[in-house]
């Protein structure tokens, strides 16, 4: 199980490249295991950042895996509603359990 802790509070156009690199590295590190993106503490996740998440999802899907997300503020939840390809859980514990069993959210 790999958990990527997103340390910033805001992800937008300026953070697209660093977020993309972090997600790509996490996808590689996860191998055949689960991958959880921990958005706890993130209050803003723009559609540009969502593009980076979509690219990571497609890369992970090619490997036969998936990504789940956890946490984040109300605005993050709102943006992730436009990303049905990423199951979103309120807590990290729920996301880790779901990633471990391969269940959708």
Tab-separated table of C-alpha atoms in Angstrom:
chain	number	residue	atom	x	y	z
A	1	UNK	CA	0.000	0.000	0.000
A	2	UNK	CA	1.357	3.407	-0.987
A	3	UNK	CA	-0.029	6.614	0.504
A	4	UNK	CA	0.867	9.942	-1.099
A	5	UNK	CA	0.396	12.715	1.466
A	6	UNK	CA	-0.324	15.971	-0.367
A	7	UNK	CA	1.353	18.547	1.855
A	8	UNK	CA	0.101	21.765	0.281
A	9	UNK	CA	-3.229	23.364	1.118
A	10	UNK	CA	-3.865	24.617	-2.428
A	11	UNK	CA	-3.378	22.807	-5.739
A	12	UNK	CA	-3.915	24.854	-8.896
A	13	UNK	CA	-2.217	25.670	-12.210
A	14	UNK	CA	1.086	26.622	-10.531
A	15	UNK	CA	1.268	23.247	-8.811
A	16	UNK	CA	0.345	21.128	-11.858
A	17	UNK	CA	3.912	20.026	-12.681
A	18	UNK	CA	5.051	19.241	-9.113
A	19	UNK	CA	1.801	17.428	-8.365
A	20	UNK	CA	2.095	15.475	-11.603
A	21	UNK	CA	5.649	14.402	-10.721
A	22	UNK	CA	4.614	13.370	-7.196
A	23	UNK	CA	1.661	11.383	-8.524
A	24	UNK	CA	3.771	9.686	-11.194
A	25	UNK	CA	6.384	8.688	-8.600
A	26	UNK	CA	3.646	7.335	-6.317
A	27	UNK	CA	2.157	5.311	-9.183
A	28	UNK	CA	5.576	3.757	-9.822
A	29	UNK	CA	6.173	3.103	-6.129
A	30	UNK	CA	2.772	1.440	-5.674
A	31	UNK	CA	3.597	-1.351	-8.097
A	32	UNK	CA	0.821	-3.913	-7.726
A	33	UNK	CA	-0.369	-2.526	-4.369
A	34	UNK	CA	-3.020	0.033	-3.591
A	35	UNK	CA	-2.448	3.772	-4.031
A	36	UNK	CA	-4.138	6.305	-1.760
A	37	UNK	CA	-3.902	10.052	-2.326
A	38	UNK	CA	-4.222	11.739	1.084
A	39	UNK	CA	-5.806	15.159	0.593
A	40	UNK	CA	-6.225	15.862	4.322
A	41	UNK	CA	-5.492	19.523	4.885
A	42	UNK	CA	-6.080	20.436	1.234
A	43	UNK	CA	-8.687	23.186	0.950
A	44	UNK	CA	-8.474	23.987	-2.774
A	45	UNK	CA	-8.043	21.493	-5.605
A	46	UNK	CA	-8.601	23.121	-8.980
A	47	UNK	CA	-9.630	21.545	-12.250
A	48	UNK	CA	-6.020	21.935	-13.397
A	49	UNK	CA	-4.869	19.784	-10.481
A	50	UNK	CA	-7.631	17.357	-11.381
A	51	UNK	CA	-5.947	16.928	-14.786
A	52	UNK	CA	-2.802	15.715	-13.009
A	53	UNK	CA	-4.914	13.258	-11.021
A	54	UNK	CA	-6.558	12.020	-14.235
A	55	UNK	CA	-3.170	11.438	-15.864
A	56	UNK	CA	-2.038	9.433	-12.815
A	57	UNK	CA	-5.295	7.469	-12.914
A	58	UNK	CA	-4.747	6.554	-16.569
A	59	UNK	CA	-1.149	5.529	-15.878
A	60	UNK	CA	-2.262	3.434	-12.902
A	61	UNK	CA	-5.071	1.854	-14.906
A	62	UNK	CA	-2.584	0.751	-17.584
A	63	UNK	CA	-0.714	-1.062	-14.815
A	64	UNK	CA	-3.891	-2.816	-13.711
A	65	UNK	CA	-4.246	-0.777	-10.520
A	66	UNK	CA	-6.357	2.031	-9.228
A	67	UNK	CA	-6.196	5.165	-7.107
A	68	UNK	CA	-8.445	6.221	-4.255
A	69	UNK	CA	-8.472	9.605	-2.534
A	70	UNK	CA	-9.048	10.565	1.074
A	71	UNK	CA	-9.979	13.716	2.933
A	72	UNK	CA	-9.891	17.286	1.781
A	73	UNK	CA	-12.143	20.218	2.419
A	74	UNK	CA	-15.555	20.934	0.986
A	75	UNK	CA	-14.117	22.482	-2.188
A	76	UNK	CA	-11.970	19.390	-2.754
A	77	UNK	CA	-15.013	17.139	-2.434
A	78	UNK	CA	-16.850	19.372	-4.891
A	79	UNK	CA	-14.123	19.077	-7.509
A	80	UNK	CA	-13.755	15.321	-7.015
A	81	UNK	CA	-17.441	14.911	-7.863
A	82	UNK	CA	-16.274	15.557	-11.431
A	83	UNK	CA	-13.799	12.685	-11.124
A	84	UNK	CA	-15.916	9.535	-10.805
A	85	UNK	CA	-12.834	7.548	-11.838
A	86	UNK	CA	-11.301	8.295	-8.388
A	87	UNK	CA	-13.278	6.894	-5.440
A	88	UNK	CA	-13.203	9.502	-2.655
A	89	UNK	CA	-13.462	8.726	1.047
A	90	UNK	CA	-13.768	11.135	3.935
A	91	UNK	CA	-11.085	9.479	6.051
A	92	UNK	CA	-7.674	8.053	5.297
A	93	UNK	CA	-8.611	4.864	7.147
A	94	UNK	CA	-11.622	4.290	4.851
A	95	UNK	CA	-9.527	4.936	1.752
A	96	UNK	CA	-6.740	2.590	2.850
A	97	UNK	CA	-9.271	-0.162	3.587
A	98	UNK	CA	-10.953	0.340	0.201
A	99	UNK	CA	-7.645	0.388	-1.694
A	100	UNK	CA	-6.599	-2.767	0.129
A	101	UNK	CA	-9.719	-4.670	-0.843
A	102	UNK	CA	-9.995	-3.175	-4.341
A	103	UNK	CA	-13.524	-1.846	-3.699
A	104	UNK	CA	-15.037	1.211	-5.358
A	105	UNK	CA	-16.476	3.978	-3.231
